[in-house]
Coordinates of C-alpha atoms in Angstrom, one line a residue:
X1 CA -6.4 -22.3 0.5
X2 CA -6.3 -25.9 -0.6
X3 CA -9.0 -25.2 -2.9
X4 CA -8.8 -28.7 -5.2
X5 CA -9.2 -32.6 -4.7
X6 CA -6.5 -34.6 -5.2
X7 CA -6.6 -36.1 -8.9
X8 CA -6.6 -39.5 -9.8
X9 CA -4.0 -41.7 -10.5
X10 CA -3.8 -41.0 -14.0
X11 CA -4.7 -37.8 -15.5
X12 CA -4.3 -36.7 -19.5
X13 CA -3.5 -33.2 -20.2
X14 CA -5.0 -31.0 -22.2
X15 CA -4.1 -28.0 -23.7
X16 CA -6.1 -24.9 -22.4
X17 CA -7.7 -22.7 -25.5
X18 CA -5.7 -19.1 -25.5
X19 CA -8.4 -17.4 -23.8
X20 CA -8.9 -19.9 -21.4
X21 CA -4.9 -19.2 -20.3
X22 CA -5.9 -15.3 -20.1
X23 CA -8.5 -15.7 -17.5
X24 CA -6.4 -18.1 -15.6
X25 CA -3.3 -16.0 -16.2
X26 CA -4.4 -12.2 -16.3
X27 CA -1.7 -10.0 -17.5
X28 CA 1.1 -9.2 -15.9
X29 CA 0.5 -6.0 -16.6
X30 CA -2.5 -6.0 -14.7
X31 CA -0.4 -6.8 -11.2
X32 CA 2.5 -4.1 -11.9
X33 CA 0.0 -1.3 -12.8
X34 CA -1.7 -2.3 -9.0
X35 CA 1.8 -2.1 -7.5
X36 CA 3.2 1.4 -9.6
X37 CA -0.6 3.0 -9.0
X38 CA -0.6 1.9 -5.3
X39 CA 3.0 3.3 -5.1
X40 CA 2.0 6.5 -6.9
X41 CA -1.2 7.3 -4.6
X42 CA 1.2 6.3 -1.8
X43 CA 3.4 9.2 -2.6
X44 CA 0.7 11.4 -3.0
X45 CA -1.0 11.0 0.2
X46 CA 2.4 12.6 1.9
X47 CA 1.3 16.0 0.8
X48 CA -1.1 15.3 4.2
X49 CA -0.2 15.4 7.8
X50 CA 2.1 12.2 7.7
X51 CA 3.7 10.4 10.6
X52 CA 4.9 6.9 10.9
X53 CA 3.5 5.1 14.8
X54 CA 5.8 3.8 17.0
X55 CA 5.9 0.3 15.7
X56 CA 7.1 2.0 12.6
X57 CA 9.5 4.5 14.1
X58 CA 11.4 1.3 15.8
X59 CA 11.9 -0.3 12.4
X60 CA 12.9 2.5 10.8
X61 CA 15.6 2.6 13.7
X62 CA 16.5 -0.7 13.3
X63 CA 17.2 -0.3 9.3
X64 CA 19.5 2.1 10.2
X65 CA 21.4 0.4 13.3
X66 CA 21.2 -2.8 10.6
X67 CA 23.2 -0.2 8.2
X68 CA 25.8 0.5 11.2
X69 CA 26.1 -2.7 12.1
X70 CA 25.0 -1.8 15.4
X71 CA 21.3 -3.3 15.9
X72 CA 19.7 -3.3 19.1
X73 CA 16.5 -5.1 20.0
X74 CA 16.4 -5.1 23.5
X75 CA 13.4 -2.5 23.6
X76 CA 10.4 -1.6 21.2
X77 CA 7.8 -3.5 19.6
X78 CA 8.0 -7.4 18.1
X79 CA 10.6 -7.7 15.4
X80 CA 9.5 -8.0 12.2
X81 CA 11.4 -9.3 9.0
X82 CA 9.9 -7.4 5.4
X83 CA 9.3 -3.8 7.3
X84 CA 13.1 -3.8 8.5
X85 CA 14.0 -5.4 5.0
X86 CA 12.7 -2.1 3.7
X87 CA 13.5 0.6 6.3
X88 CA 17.2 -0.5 5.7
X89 CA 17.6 0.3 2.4
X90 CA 15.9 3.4 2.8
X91 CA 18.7 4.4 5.7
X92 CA 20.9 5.5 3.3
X93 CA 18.5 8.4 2.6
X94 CA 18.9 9.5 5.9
X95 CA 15.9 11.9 7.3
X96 CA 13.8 11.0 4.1
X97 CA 13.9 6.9 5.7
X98 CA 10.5 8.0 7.7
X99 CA 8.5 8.9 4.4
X100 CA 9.8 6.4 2.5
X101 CA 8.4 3.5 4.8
X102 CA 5.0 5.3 5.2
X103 CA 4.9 5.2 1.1
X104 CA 5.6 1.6 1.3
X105 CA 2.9 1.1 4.1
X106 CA 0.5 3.1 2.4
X107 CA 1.3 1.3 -1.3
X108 CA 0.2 -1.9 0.6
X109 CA -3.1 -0.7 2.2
X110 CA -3.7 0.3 -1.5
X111 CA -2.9 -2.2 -3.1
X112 CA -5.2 -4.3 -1.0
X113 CA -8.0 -2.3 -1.6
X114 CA -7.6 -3.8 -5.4
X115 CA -6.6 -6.9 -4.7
X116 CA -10.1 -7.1 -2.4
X117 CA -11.6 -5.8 -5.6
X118 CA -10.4 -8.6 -7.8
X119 CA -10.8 -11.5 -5.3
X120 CA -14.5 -10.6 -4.4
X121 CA -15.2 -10.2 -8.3
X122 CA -13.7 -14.0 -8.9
X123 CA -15.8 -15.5 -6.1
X124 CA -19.0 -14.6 -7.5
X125 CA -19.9 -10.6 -6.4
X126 CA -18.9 -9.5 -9.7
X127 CA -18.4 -5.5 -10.1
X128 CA -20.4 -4.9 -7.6
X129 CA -18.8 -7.2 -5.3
X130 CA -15.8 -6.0 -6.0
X131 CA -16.6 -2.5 -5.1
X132 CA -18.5 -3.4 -2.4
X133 CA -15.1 -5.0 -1.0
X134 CA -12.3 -2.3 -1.8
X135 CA -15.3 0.7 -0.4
X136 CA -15.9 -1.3 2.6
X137 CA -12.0 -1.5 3.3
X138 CA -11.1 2.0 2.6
X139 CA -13.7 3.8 4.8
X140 CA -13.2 1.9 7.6
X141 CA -11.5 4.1 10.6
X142 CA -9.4 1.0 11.5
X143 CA -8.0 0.7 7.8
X144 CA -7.6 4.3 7.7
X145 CA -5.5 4.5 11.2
X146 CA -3.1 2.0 10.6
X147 CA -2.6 2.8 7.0
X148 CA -2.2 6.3 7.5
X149 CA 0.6 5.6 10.4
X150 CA 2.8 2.9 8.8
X151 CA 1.5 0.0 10.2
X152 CA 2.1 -3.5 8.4
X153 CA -1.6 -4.5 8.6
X154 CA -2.4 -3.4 5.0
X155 CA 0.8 -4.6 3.6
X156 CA -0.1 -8.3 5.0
X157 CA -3.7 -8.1 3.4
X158 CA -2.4 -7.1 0.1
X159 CA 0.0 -10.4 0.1
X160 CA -2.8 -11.9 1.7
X161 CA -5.4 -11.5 -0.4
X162 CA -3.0 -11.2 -3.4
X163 CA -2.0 -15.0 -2.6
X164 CA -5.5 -15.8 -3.0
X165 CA -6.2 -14.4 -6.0
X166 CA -2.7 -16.0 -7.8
X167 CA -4.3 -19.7 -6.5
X168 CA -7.7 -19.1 -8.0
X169 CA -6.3 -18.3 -11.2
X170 CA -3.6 -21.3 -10.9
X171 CA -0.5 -19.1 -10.2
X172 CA 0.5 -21.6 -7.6
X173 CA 4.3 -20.6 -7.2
X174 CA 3.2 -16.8 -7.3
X175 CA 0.8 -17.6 -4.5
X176 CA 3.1 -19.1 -2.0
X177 CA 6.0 -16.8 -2.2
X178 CA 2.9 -14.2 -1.7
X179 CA 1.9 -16.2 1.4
X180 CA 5.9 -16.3 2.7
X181 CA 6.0 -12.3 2.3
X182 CA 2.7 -12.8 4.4
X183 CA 4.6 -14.8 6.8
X184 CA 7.6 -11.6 7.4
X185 CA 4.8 -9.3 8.7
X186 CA 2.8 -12.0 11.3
X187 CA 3.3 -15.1 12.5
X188 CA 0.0 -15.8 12.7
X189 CA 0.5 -16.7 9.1
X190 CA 2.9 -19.6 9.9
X191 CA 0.5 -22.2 10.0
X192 CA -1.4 -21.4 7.0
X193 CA 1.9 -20.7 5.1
X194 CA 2.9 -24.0 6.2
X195 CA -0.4 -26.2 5.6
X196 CA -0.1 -24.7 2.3
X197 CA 3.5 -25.8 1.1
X198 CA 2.8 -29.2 2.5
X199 CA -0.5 -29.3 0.1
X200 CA 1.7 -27.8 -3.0
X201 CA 4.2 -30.6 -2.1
X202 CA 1.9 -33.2 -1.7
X203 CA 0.3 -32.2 -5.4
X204 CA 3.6 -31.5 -7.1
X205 CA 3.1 -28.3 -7.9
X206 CA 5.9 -26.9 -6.7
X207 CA 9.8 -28.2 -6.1
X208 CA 10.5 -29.4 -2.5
X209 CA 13.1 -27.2 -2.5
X210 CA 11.8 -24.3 -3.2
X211 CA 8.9 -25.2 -0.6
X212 CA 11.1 -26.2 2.0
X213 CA 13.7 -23.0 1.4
X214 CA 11.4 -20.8 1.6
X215 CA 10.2 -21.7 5.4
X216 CA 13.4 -22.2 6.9
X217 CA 14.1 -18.7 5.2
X218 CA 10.8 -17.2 6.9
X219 CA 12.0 -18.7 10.8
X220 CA 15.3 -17.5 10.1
X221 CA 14.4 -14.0 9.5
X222 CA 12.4 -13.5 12.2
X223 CA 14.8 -15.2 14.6
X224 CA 18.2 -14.4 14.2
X225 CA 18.1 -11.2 14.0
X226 CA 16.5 -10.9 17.6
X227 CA 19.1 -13.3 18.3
X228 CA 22.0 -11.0 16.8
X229 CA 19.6 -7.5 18.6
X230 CA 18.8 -8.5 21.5
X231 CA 20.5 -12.1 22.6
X232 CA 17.3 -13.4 23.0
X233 CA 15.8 -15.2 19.4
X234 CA 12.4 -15.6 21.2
X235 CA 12.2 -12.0 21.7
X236 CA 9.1 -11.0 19.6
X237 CA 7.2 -13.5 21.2
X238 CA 7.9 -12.5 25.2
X239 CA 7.6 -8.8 23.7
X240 CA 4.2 -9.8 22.5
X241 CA 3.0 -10.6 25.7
X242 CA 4.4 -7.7 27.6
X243 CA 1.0 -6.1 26.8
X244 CA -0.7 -2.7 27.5
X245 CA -3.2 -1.7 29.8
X246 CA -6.7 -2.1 28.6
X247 CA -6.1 -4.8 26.0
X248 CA -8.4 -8.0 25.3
X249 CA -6.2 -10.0 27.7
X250 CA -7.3 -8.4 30.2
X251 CA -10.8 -8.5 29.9
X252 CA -12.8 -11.2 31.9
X253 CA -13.3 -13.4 28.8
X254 CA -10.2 -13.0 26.1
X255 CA -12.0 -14.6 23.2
X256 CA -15.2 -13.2 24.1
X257 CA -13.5 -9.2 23.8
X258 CA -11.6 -10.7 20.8
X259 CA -14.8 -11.9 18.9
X260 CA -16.8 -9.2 20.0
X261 CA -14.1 -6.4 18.2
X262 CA -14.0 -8.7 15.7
X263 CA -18.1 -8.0 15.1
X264 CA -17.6 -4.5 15.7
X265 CA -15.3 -4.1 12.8
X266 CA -17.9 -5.7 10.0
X267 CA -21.1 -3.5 9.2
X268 CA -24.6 -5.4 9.0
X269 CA -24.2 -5.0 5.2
X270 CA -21.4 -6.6 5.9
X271 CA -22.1 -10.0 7.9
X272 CA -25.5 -10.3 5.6
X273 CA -23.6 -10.6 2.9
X274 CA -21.3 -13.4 4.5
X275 CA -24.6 -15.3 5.1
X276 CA -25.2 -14.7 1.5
X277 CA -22.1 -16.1 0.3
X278 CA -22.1 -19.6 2.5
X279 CA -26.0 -19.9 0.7
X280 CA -24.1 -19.0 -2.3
X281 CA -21.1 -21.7 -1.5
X282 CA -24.3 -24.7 -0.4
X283 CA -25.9 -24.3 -3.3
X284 CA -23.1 -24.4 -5.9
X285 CA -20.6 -26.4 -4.0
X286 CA -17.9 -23.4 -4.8
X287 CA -14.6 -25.3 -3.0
X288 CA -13.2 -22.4 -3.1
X289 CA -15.6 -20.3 -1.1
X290 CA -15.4 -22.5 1.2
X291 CA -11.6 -22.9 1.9
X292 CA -11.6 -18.9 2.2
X293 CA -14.6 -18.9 4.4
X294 CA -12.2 -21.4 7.0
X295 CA -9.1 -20.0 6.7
X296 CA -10.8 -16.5 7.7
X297 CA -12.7 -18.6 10.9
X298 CA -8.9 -20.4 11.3
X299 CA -7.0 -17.1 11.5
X300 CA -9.7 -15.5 14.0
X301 CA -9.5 -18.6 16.0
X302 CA -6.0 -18.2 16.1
X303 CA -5.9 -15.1 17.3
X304 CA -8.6 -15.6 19.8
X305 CA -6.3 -18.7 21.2
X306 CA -3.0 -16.3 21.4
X307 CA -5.3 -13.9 23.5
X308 CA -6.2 -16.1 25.7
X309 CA -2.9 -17.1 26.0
X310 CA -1.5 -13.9 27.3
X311 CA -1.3 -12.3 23.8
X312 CA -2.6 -8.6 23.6
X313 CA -5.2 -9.1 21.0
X314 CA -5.6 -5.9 19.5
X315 CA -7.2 -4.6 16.4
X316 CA -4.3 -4.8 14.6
X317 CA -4.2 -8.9 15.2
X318 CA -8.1 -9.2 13.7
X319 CA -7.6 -7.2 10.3
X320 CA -6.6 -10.1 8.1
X321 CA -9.5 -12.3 8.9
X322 CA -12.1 -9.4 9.4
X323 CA -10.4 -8.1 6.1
X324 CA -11.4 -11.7 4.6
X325 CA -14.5 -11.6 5.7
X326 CA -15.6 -8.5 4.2
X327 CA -14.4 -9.5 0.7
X328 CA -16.4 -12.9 1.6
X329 CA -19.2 -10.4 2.2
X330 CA -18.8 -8.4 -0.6
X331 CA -18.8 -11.0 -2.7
X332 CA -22.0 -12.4 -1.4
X333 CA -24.3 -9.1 -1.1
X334 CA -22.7 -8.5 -5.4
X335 CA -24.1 -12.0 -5.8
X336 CA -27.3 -11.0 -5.0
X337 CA -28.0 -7.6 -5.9
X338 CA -26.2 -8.6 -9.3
X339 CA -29.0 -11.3 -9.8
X340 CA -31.3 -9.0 -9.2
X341 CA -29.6 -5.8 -11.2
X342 CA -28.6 -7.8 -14.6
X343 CA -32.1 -7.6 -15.8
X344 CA -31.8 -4.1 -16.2
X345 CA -28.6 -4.7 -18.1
X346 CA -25.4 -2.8 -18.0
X347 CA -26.9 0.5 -16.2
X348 CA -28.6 -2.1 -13.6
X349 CA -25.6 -3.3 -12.9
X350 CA -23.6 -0.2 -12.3
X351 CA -26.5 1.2 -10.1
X352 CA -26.3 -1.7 -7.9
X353 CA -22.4 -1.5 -7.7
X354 CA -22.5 2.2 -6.6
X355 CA -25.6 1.0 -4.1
X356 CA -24.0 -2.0 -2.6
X357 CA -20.7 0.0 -2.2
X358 CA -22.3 2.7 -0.3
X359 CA -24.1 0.1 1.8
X360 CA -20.9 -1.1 2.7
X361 CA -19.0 2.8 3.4
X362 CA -21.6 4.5 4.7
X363 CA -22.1 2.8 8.0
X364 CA -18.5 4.2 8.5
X365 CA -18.4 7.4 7.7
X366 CA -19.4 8.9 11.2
X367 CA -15.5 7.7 12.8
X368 CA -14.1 9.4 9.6
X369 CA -13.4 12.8 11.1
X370 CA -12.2 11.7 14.3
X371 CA -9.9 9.3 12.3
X372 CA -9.1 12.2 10.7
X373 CA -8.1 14.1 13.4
X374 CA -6.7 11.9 15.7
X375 CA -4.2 11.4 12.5
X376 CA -3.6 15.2 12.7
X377 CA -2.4 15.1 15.4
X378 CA -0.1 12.6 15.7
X379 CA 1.6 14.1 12.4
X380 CA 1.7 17.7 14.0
X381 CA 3.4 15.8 17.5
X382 CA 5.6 13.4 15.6
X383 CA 6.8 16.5 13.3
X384 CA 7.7 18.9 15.9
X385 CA 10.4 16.5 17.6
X386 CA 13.0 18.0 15.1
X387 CA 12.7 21.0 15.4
X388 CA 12.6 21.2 18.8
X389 CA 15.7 19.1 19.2
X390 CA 17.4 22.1 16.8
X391 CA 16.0 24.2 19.1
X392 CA 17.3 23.1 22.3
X393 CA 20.9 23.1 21.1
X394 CA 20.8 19.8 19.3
X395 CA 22.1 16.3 19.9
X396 CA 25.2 16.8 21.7
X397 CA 24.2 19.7 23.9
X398 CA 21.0 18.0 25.0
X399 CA 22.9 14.5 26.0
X400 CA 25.5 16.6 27.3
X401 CA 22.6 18.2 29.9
X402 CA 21.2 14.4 30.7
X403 CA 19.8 11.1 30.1
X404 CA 16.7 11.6 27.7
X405 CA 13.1 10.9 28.8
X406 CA 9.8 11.4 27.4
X407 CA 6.3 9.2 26.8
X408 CA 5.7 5.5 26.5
X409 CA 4.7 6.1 22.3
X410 CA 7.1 8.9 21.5
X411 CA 10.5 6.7 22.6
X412 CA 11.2 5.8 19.2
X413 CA 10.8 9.2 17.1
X414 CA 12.9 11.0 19.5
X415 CA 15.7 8.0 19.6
X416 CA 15.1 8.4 16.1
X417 CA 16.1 12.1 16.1
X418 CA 18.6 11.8 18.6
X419 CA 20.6 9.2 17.0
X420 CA 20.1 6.8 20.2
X421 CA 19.0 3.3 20.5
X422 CA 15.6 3.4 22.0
X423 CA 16.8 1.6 24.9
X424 CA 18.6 4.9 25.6
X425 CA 15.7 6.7 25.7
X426 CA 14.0 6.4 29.6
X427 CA 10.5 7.2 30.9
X428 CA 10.9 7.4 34.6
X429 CA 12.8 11.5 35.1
X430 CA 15.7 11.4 37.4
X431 CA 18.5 13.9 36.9
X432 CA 20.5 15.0 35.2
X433 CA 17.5 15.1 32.6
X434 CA 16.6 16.2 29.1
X435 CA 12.7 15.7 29.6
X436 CA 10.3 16.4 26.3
X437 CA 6.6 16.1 27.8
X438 CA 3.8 15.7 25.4
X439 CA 0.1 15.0 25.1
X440 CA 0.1 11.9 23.7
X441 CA -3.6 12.3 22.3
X442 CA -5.3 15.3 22.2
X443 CA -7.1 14.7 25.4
X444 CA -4.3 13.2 27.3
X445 CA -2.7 14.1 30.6
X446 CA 0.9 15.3 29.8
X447 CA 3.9 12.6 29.7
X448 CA 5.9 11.5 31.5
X449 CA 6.1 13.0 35.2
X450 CA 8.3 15.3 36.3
X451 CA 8.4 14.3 40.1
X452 CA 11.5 12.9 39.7
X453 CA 13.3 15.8 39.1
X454 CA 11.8 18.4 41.3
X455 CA 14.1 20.6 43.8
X456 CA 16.6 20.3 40.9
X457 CA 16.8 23.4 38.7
X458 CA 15.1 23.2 35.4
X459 CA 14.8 25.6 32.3
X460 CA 12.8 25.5 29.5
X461 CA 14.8 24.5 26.1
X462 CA 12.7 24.8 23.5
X463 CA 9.4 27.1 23.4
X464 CA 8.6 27.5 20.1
X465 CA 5.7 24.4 20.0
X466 CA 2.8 24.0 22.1
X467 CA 2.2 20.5 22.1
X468 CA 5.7 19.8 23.7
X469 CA 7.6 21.1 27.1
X470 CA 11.2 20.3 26.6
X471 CA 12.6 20.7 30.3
X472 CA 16.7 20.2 31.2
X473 CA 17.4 19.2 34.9
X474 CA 21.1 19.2 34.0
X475 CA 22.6 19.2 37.3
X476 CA 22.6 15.7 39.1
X477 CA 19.9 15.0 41.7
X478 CA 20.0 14.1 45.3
X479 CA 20.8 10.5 46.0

């Protein structure tokens, strides 16, 4: 991101013409309809099947245990600062807290998709860059997933890419307070949050204090509230590494599993149009390019490295940079075909955008439906765990019966609808039990096991769905 050479020693000022501020500065108006349109799609896209994950589900507990004073962080996923920021103030709207994140979540995959627009327009792709970019993002079954569950991954591209686009049109302070809300969602953007203030300080651009506030604002959100959770303020990071079964880390080579995702995730339109854009960058020295091109490389690295290093390295970890390289890409293939297109004038041009932005969807359209699906799904599982909890007789006659067990993904939507910590929620059966078993995926053996509990006596609380068996072993097992 440090996209300038350091000036010389003396430098005289000059005032920029009015329109030359206007395409430096575009109007603000420009950013708040992105963030009210993003917001409004957002809320639309509830009216389909709609569940948060389980990363999601433990932040929305948190915001509320953060709202009772009563936060617990001894079990779930890696803390994160901005998603519990928001899932707290939504706890005071009780059941609706769920759908409110997701329209958050959502708002930021949308936004992104602009902001992917804009950035790959500015580098050189023009329109059909730009379309290129935001179609390539939206189709992809990995952008789809995680924006259609809650994850953070589209929210952290938006401020990503948003940061990028404040520095290219000189917005530096807009641009790092961008990167910091970067910085609440992963640390992998630490270091390039950091690298950044030091350049802004180093330039003068921005007060130290604000520089310096700012980071020791960032460490101290993600820290002490593990610290205050949990005991532990290096929690997210031991979590992190307390990693699944089949994950990168496992594989033979790490950063060979990692980089080889990584390709998976780009399209050939996709990685031609990289090579397009670092011909692009050689042959008009475009700084800026360039810095884009290495941070992308930088953040992959990084990832690669924590992978290697015990960290799970999943898809979610690779979306920024592979995110950065498609708008790289996109802005490289518009390059070209625009070259080529702008003889035919403005109908050219628009041909070629549609073209080059089906060039970049297309590829992904045969994952849609299983996407689809597999979203489906979860909504119809995740939905059914209140009703079935009304079913069975509620909170306090199901905690009455036993300890509450169910699936390794479903602990935190039924501590959510339990009004437990998720540390209260178990995996293992042993009576006295309250067991709801599941298909965690559609072609799934059920969850968990019941051997625990057999030779006690069992009944079946709650019939009325067929995706879940809600079994009570109420009376205490042999020792």
């Amino acid at each position: 991101m440090l996209l300038e050479d350091r000036p010389a020693a003396v430098r005289v000022p000059h005032a920029p013409s009015r329109a030359a501020r206007a395409r430096a500065f575009p109007r603000p108006g420009l950013h708040a309809s992105i963030v009210l349109g993003a917001l409004a799609l957002a809320a639309l896209s509830l009216l389909l099947p709609s569940t948060p994950t389980y990363d999601p589900w433990a932040w929305i507990i948190w915001g509320r245990e953060i709202a009772h004073l009563d936060l617990s962080t001894v079990e779930g996923p890696s803390w994160k600062p901005l998603p519990v920021f928001f899932t707290t103030i939504f706890s005071v709207f009780g059941d609706a807290s769920p759908d409110l994140w997701l329209v958050i979540a959502r708002a930021g995959a949308f936004a992104a998709l602009a902001y992917a627009f804009l950035v790959a327009r500015r580098l050189g792709g023009g329109v059909a860059g730009g379309v290129a970019a935001a179609a390539g993002l939206a189709i992809a079954p990995w952008w789809i997933r995680n924006g259609g569950m809650g994850n953070s991954e589209g929210l952290i591209i938006a401020f990503v890419l948003a940061a990028v686009e404040r520095h290219l049109a000189g917005d530096r302070r807009a641009a790092f307070l961008l990167g910091a809300c970067a910085a609440l969602l992963r640390p992998e953007a630490w270091p390039f949050l950091g690298l950044y203030g030091l350049w802004l300080l180093w330039r003068r651009h921005l007060h130290p204090a604000l520089v310096l506030g700012t980071g020791a604002a960032v460490l101290a959100l993600w820290i002490l509230p593990e610290w205050w959770g949990s005991g532990d303020a290096w929690r997210a990071a031991h979590r992190a590494k307390d990693v699944n079964p089949g994950a990168p880390t496992y594989a033979e080579n790490p950063a060979l599993a990692v980089l080889e995702d990584a390709g998976e995730m780009l399209t050939t339109a996709m990685l031609l149009g990289l090579a397009a854009i670092a011909v692009r960058a050689a042959l008009v020295r475009d700084r800026a390019v360039v810095w884009l091109m290495a941070l992308a490389v930088a953040w992959l690295g990084l990832v690669v490295y924590m992978t290697s290093d015990g960290f799970s390295g999943n898809q979610r970890y690779l979306m920024t940079p592979v995110a950065l390289g498609i708008v790289l890409g996109a802005a490289g293939a518009g390059w070209v075909v625009t070259a080529v297109a702008r003889r035919a004038g403005p109908a050219g041009i628009a041909v070629a955008a549609v073209a080059l932005g089906a060039a970049f969807a297309v590829p992904s359209l045969a994952r849609l439906e299983p996407t689809l699906h597999s979203l489906e799904y979860q909504a119809k599982l995740n939905d059914a765990v209140g009703p079935l909890v009304r079913e069975a007789g509620g909170r306090d006659a199901l905690l009455r019966c036993g300890t509450p067990y169910t699936g390794p993904f479903l602990v935190p939507v039924l501590a959510w609808h339990l009004r437990l910590h998720t540390s209260q929620v178990n995996l293992n059966p042993r009576a006295p039990a309250v067991v709801f078993r599941e298909r965690t995926t559609s072609g799934s053996r059920p969850v968990p096991t019941v051997r625990g509990i057999e030779g006690v006596p069992q009944e079946n609380l709650a019939t009325r769905d067929p995706m879940w068996r809600v079994i009570g072993a109420c009376e205490a097992g042999a020792a």
